[in-house]
Coordinates of C-alpha atoms in Angstrom, one line a residue:
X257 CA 45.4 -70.3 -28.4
X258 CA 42.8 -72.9 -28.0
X259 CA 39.0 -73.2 -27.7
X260 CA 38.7 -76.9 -28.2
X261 CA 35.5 -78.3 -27.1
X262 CA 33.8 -74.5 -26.6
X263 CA 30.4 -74.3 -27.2
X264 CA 30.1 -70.1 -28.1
X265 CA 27.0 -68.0 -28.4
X266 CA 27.8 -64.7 -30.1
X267 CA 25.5 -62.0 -29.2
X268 CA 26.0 -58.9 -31.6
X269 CA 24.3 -55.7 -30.5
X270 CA 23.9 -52.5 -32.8
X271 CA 26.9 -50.4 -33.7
X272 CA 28.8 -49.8 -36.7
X273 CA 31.9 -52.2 -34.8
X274 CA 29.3 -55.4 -35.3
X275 CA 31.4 -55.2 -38.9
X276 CA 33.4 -56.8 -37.2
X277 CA 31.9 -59.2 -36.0
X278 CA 32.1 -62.0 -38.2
X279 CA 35.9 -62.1 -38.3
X280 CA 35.5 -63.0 -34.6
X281 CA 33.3 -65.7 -35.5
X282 CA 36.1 -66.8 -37.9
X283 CA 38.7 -66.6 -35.4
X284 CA 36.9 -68.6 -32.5
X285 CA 36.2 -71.3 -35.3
X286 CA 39.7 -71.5 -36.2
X287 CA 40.4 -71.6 -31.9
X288 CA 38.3 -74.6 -31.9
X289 CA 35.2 -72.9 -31.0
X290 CA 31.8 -74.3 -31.9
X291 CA 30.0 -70.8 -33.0
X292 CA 26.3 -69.7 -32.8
X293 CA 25.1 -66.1 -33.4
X294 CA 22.4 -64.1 -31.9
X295 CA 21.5 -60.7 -33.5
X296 CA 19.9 -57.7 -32.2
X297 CA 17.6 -55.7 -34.2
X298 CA 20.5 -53.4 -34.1
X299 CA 22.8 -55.4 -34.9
X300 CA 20.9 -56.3 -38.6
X301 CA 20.7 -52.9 -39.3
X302 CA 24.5 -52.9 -39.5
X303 CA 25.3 -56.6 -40.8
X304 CA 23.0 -59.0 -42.1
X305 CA 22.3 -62.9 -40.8
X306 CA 23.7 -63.9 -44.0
X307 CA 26.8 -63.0 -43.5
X308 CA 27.1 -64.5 -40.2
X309 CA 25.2 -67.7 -41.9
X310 CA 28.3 -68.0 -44.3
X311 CA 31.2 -67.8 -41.6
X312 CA 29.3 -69.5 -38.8
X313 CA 28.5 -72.3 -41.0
X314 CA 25.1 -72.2 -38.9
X315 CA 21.5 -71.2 -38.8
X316 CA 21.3 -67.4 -37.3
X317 CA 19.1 -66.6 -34.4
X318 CA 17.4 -63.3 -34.5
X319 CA 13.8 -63.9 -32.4
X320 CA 12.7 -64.6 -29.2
X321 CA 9.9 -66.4 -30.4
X322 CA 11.2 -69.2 -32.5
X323 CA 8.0 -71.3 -34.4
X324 CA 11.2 -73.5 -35.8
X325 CA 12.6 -74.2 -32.5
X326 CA 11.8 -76.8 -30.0
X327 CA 8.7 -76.5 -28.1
X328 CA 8.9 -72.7 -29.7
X329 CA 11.4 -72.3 -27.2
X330 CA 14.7 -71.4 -28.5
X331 CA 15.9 -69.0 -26.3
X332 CA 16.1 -72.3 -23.6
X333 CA 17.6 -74.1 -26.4
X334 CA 20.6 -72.2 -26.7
X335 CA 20.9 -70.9 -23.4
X336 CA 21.1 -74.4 -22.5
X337 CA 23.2 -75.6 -25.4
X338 CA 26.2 -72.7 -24.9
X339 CA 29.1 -73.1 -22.4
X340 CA 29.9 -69.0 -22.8
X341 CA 27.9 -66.3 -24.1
X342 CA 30.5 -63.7 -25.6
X343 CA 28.5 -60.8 -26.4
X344 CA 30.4 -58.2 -28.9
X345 CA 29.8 -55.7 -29.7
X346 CA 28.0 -55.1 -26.6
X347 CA 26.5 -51.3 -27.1
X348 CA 25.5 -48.9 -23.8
X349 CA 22.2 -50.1 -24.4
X350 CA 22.7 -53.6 -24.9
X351 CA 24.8 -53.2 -21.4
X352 CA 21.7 -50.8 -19.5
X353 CA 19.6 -53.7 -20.1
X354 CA 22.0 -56.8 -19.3
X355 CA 22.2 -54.9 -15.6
X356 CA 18.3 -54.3 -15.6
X357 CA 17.7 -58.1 -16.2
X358 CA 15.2 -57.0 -19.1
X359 CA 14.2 -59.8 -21.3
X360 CA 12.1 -58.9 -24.2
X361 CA 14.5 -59.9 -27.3
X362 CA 16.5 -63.4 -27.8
X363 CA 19.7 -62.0 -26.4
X364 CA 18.7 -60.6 -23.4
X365 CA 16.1 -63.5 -22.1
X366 CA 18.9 -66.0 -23.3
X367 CA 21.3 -64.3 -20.9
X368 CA 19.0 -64.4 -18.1
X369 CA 18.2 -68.7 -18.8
X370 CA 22.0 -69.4 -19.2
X371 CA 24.2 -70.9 -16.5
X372 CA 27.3 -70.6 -19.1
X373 CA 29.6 -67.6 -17.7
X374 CA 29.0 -64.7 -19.8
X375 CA 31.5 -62.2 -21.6
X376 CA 30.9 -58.7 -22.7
X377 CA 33.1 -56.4 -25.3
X378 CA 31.6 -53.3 -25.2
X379 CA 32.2 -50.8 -28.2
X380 CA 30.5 -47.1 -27.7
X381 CA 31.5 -43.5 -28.5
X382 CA 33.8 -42.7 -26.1
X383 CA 31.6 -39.9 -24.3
X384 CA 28.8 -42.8 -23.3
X385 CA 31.1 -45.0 -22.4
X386 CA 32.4 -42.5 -19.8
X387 CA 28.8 -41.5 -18.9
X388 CA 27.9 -42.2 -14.8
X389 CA 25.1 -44.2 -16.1
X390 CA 27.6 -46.7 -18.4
X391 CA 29.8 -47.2 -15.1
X392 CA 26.7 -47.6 -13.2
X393 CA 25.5 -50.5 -15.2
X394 CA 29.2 -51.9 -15.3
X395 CA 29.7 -52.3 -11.7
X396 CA 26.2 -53.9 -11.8
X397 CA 27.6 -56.6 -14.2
X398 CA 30.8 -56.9 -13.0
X399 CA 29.6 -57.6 -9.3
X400 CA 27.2 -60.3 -11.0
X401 CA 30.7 -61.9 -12.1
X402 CA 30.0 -61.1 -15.8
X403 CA 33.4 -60.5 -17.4
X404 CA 34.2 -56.9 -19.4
X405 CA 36.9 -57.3 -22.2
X406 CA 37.9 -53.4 -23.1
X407 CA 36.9 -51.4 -25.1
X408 CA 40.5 -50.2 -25.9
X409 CA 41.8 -46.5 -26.9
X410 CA 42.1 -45.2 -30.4
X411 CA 40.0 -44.3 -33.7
X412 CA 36.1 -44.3 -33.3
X413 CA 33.3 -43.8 -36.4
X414 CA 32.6 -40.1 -35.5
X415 CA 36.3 -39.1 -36.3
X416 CA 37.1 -38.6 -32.6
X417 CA 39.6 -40.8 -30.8
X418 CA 39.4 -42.3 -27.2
X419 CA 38.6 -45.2 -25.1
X420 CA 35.3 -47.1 -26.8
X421 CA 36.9 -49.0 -29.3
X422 CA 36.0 -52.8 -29.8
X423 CA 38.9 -54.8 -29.0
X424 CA 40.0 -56.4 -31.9
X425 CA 38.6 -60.1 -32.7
X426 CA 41.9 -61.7 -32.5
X427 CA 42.6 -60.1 -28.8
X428 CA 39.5 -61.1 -28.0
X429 CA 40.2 -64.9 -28.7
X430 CA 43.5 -64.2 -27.2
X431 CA 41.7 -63.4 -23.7
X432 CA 39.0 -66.0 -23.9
X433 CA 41.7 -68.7 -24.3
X434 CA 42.7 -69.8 -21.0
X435 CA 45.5 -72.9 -21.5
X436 CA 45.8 -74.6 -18.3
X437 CA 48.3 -76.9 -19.9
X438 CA 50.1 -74.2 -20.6
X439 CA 54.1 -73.5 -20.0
X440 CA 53.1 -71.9 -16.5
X441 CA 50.6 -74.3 -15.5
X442 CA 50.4 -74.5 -11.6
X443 CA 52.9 -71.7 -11.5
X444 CA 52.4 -69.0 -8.9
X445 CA 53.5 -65.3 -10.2
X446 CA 53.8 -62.0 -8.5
X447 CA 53.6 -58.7 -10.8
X448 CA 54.2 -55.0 -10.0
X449 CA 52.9 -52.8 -13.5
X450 CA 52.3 -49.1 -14.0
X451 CA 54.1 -46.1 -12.4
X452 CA 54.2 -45.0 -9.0
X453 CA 52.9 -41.7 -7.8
X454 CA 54.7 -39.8 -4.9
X455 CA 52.9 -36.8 -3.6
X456 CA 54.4 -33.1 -3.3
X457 CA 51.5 -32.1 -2.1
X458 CA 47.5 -32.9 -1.5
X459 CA 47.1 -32.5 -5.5
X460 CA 50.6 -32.7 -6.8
X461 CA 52.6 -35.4 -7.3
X462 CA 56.2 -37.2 -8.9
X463 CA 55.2 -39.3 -11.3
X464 CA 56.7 -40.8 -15.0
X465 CA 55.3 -41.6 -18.2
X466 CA 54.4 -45.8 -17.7
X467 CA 51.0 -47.0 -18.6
X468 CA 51.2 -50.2 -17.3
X469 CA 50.8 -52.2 -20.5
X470 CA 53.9 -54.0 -20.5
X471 CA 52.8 -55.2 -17.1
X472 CA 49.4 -56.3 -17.9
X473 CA 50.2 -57.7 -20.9
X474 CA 52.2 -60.4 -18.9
X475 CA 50.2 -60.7 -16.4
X476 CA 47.3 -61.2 -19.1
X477 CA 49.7 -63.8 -20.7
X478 CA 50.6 -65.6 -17.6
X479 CA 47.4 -66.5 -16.5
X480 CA 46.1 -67.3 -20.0
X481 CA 49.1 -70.3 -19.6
X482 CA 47.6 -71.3 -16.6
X483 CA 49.4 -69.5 -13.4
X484 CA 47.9 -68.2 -10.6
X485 CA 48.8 -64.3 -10.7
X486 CA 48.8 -62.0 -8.1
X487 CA 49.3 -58.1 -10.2
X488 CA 50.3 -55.3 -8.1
X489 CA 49.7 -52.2 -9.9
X490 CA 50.2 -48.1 -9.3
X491 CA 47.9 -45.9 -10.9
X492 CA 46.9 -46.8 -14.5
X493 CA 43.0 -46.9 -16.3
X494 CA 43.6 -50.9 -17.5
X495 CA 41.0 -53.2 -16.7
X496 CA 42.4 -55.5 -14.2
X497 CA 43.0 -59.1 -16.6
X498 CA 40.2 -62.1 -16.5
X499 CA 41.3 -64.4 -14.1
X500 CA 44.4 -62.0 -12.4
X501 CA 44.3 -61.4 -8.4
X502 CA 44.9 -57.0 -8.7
X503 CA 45.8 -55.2 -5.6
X504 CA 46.3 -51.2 -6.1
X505 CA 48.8 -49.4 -5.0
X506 CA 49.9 -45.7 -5.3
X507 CA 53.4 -44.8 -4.2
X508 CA 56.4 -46.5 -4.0
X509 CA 56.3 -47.3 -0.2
X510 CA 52.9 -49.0 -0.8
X511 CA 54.5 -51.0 -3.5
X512 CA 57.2 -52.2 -1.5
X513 CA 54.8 -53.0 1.4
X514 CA 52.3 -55.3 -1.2
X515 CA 55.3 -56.9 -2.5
X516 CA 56.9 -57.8 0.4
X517 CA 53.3 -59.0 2.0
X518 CA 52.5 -61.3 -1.0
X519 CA 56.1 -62.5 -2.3
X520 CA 56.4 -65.7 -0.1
X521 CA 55.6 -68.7 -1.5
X522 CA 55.4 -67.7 -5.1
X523 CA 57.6 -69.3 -7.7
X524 CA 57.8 -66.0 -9.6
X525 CA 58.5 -62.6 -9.0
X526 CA 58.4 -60.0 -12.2
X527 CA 58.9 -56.3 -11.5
X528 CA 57.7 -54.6 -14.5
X529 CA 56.4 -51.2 -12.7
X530 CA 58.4 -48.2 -12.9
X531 CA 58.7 -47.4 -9.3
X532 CA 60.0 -43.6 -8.6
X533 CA 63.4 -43.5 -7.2
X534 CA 62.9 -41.1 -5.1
X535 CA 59.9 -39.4 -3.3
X536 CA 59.5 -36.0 -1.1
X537 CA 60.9 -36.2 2.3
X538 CA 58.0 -34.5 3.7
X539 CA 54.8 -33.7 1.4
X540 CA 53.1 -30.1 2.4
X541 CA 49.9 -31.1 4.2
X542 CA 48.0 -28.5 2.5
X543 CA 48.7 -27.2 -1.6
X544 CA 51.8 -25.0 -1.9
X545 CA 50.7 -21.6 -3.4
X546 CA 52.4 -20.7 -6.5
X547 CA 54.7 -17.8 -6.3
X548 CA 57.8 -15.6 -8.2
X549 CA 60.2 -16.9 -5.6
X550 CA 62.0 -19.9 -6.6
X551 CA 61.1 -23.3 -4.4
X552 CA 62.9 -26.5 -4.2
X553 CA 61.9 -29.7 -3.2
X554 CA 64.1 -32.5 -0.9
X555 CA 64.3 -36.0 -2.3
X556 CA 64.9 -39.2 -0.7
X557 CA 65.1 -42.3 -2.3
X558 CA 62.4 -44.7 -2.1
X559 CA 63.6 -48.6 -1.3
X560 CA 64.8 -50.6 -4.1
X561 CA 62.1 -53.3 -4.1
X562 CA 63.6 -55.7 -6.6
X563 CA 66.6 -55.9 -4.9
X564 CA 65.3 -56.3 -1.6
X565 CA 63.2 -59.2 -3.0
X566 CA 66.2 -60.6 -4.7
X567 CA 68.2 -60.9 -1.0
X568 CA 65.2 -62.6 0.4
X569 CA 65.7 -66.6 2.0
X570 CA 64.0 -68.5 -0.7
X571 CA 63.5 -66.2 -3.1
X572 CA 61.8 -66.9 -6.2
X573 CA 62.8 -66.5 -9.7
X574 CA 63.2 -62.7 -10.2
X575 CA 62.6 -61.1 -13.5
X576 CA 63.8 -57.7 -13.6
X577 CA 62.4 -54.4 -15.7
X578 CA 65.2 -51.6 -17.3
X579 CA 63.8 -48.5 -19.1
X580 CA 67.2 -46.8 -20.7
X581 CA 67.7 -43.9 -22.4
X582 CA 71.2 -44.6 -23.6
X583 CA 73.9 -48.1 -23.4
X584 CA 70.8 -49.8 -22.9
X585 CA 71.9 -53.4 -22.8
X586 CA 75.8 -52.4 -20.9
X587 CA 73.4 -50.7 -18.2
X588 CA 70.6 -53.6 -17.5
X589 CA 73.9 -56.1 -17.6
X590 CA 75.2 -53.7 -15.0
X591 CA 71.5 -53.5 -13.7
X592 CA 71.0 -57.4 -13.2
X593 CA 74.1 -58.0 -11.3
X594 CA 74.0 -55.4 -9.2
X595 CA 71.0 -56.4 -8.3
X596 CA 71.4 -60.0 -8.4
X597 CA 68.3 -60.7 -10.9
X598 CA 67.9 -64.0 -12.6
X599 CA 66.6 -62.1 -15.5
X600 CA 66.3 -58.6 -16.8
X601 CA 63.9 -57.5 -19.8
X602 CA 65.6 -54.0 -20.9
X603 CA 64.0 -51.4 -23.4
X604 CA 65.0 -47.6 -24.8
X605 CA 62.8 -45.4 -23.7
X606 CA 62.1 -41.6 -25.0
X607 CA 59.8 -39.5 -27.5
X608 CA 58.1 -42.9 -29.3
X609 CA 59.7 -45.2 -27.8
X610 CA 58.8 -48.0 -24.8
X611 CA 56.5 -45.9 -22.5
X612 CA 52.8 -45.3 -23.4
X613 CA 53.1 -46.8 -26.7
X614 CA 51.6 -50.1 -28.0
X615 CA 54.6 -51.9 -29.7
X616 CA 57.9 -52.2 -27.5
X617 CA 61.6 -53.8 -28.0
X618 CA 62.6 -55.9 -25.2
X619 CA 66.6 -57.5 -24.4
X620 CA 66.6 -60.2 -22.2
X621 CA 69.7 -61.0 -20.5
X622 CA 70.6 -63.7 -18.2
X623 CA 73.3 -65.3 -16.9
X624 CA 73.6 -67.5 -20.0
X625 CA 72.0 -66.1 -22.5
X626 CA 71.2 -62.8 -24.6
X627 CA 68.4 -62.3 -26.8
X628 CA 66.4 -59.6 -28.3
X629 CA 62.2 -59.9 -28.8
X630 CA 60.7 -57.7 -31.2
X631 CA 59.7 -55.1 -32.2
X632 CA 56.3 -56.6 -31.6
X633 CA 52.9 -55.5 -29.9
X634 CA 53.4 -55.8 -26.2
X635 CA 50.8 -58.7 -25.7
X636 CA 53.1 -60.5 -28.6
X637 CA 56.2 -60.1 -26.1
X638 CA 54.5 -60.9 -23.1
X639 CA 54.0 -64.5 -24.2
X640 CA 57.6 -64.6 -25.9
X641 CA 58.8 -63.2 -22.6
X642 CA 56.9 -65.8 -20.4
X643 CA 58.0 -68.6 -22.4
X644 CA 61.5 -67.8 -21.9
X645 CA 61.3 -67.4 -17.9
X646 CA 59.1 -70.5 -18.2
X647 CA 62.2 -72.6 -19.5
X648 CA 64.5 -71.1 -17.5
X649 CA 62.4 -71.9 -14.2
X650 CA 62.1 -75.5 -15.8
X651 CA 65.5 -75.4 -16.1
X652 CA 66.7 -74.9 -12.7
X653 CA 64.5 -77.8 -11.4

């Protein structure tokens, strides 16, 4: 990761995440990141401008007025001086008024004077954050090209758990780091992620148990090395990743059609959804009544997509996905040349274990070599996983 010659301004809003806040500083100063921090009134009630003083190794901001800047005009002086505002934790208010272009404290009017692209990490209980308002002012930002990092899933203040959680600092610096001398630099990558969802009936559907954050995660990793990535996806709640091309899909057939549409040209194809084998020959048109009589249901199999891709004229390099439940790596060995993969990335699957989880075990087999990745957070194996392909496309040329 590197933020070499990054001029950051921090904004930190009120909410009991800004304690974390000054770890971030410390981690975009160790990325090579030149840091300045802007408080909130909020944001002091939590943390204090010391501590931000000690980390930052800087003079604080905390108002609009400044009799010590320039011309009393600081909010111009650092709007001017940053080349991205990074705004964490970025609370529903602090987010209402970013999309109402309000501008009556430093970090508001600052993001209004700033040319520098501008990053928000928003951290919230996890009912506001789901609020009709909160996705109202969202899309507002989003559509003005400002960039949403999270929040992710898990523990929250209260005691409750869900999505609102501040992403942690080090994931943020992660996502902010873009290395386009990176292993994939000018590399073009194609990326199915998530599960596929093939319909019984207007509300019912086959489905399985993916998330999808195997799949991001690379994609999220690829572009951060400097590919261009195109990520097909089935239904999954991920933010699509900064600087990823995201094209949604539901079932299978959909999948295959995307795939085949945007495969050509690209140097790299990696099939990380889990794409239903089969789906219903014919869906009821209207929701099947539930009775005491017993029903079944016909099943056709859907096409194999990574196979078709990997009999294509010209093919790129094809990176194959195998979720096992048992002789995991005798079945993606089996899997790969059946298939006639260049790679496969294979993991054991059940109660814990690969699907919806955050840490996963990948084996990678190839033609020439074996190796195992992990256990290791899934963003941690993306990059190990990329690297590999990376040498192995490097290889062939």
């Amino acid at each position: 990761m590197t933020l070499i010659g990054e001029r950051i301004l921090l904004g930190v809003s009120g909410g009991i995440a800004a304690y974390k806040a000054p770890d971030l500083v410390r981690r975009l100063r160790d990325a090579g990141a030149e840091v300045r921090v802007v408080l909130t009134d909020g944001a002091q009630a939590f943390v204090g401008p010391l501590t931000f003083q000690a980390v930052a190794h800087t003079r604080v901001h905390t108002e609009l007025l400044d009799s010590e800047a320039e011309a009393g005009m600081g909010h111009i002086e650092l709007a001017r001086w940053a080349t991205r505002v990074v705004i964490a934790p970025a609370s529903a208010n602090c987010l209402a008024r970013l999309a109402h272009g309000f501008a009556n404290d430093l970090l508001s009017t600052l993001c209004l004077a700033t040319q520098a692209p501008i990053t928000v990490c928003p951290a919230m209980n996890h009912i506001m954050w789901q609020a009709p308002a909160t996705k109202h002012n969202l899309a507002q930002l989003e559509q003005r090209g400002i960039r949403i990092l999270g929040p992710i899933d898990g523990p929250l203040a209260e005691g409750e758990s869900g999505p609102g959680r501040l992403m942690e600092p080090l994931d943020i610096v992660q996502a902010l780091s873009i290395n386009k001398a990176g292993a994939l630099a000018g590399k073009t990558l194609l990326i199915t992620a998530g599960p596929t969802h093939e319909p019984i009936d207007p509300v019912r559907f086959i489905g399985n148990r993916s998330s999808g954050r195997m799949g991001y995660a690379i994609a999220t990793a690829a572009a951060q090395q400097g590919a261009t990535v195109t990520l097909i996806s089935g239904p999954t709640a991920l933010s699509t990743p900064h600087g990823v091309e995201r094209i949604n899909v539901s079932t299978a057939l959909e999948m295959h059609d995307a795939v085949m549409q945007h495969i050509k040209g690209k140097a790299i194809f990696i099939a990380a959804a889990a794409v239903a084998d089969y789906r219903i020959a014919t869906p009821a048109a209207q929701k099947i009544k539930k009775s005491t009589a017993q029903t079944s249901l016909t099943l056709i199999p859907n096409p194999d997509i990574v196979a078709e891709a990997a009999a294509l004229p010209n093919r790129p390099y094809i990176v194959g996905f195998a979720a096992e439940t048992e002789a995991v790596i005798d079945n993606a060995r089996a899997k790969r040349e059946r298939k006639g993969l260049d790679m496969i990335a294979a993991n054991q699957v059940g109660p814990g274990l690969g699907f919806d989880t955050e840490d996963n075990c990948l084996h990678i087999l190839s033609e020439h070599a074996e190796r195992t990745l992990g256990p290791a957070p899934k963003p941690s194996l993306a990059n190990e996983l990329l690297l590999l392909i990376a040498d192995a496309v490097n290889e062939q040329h």
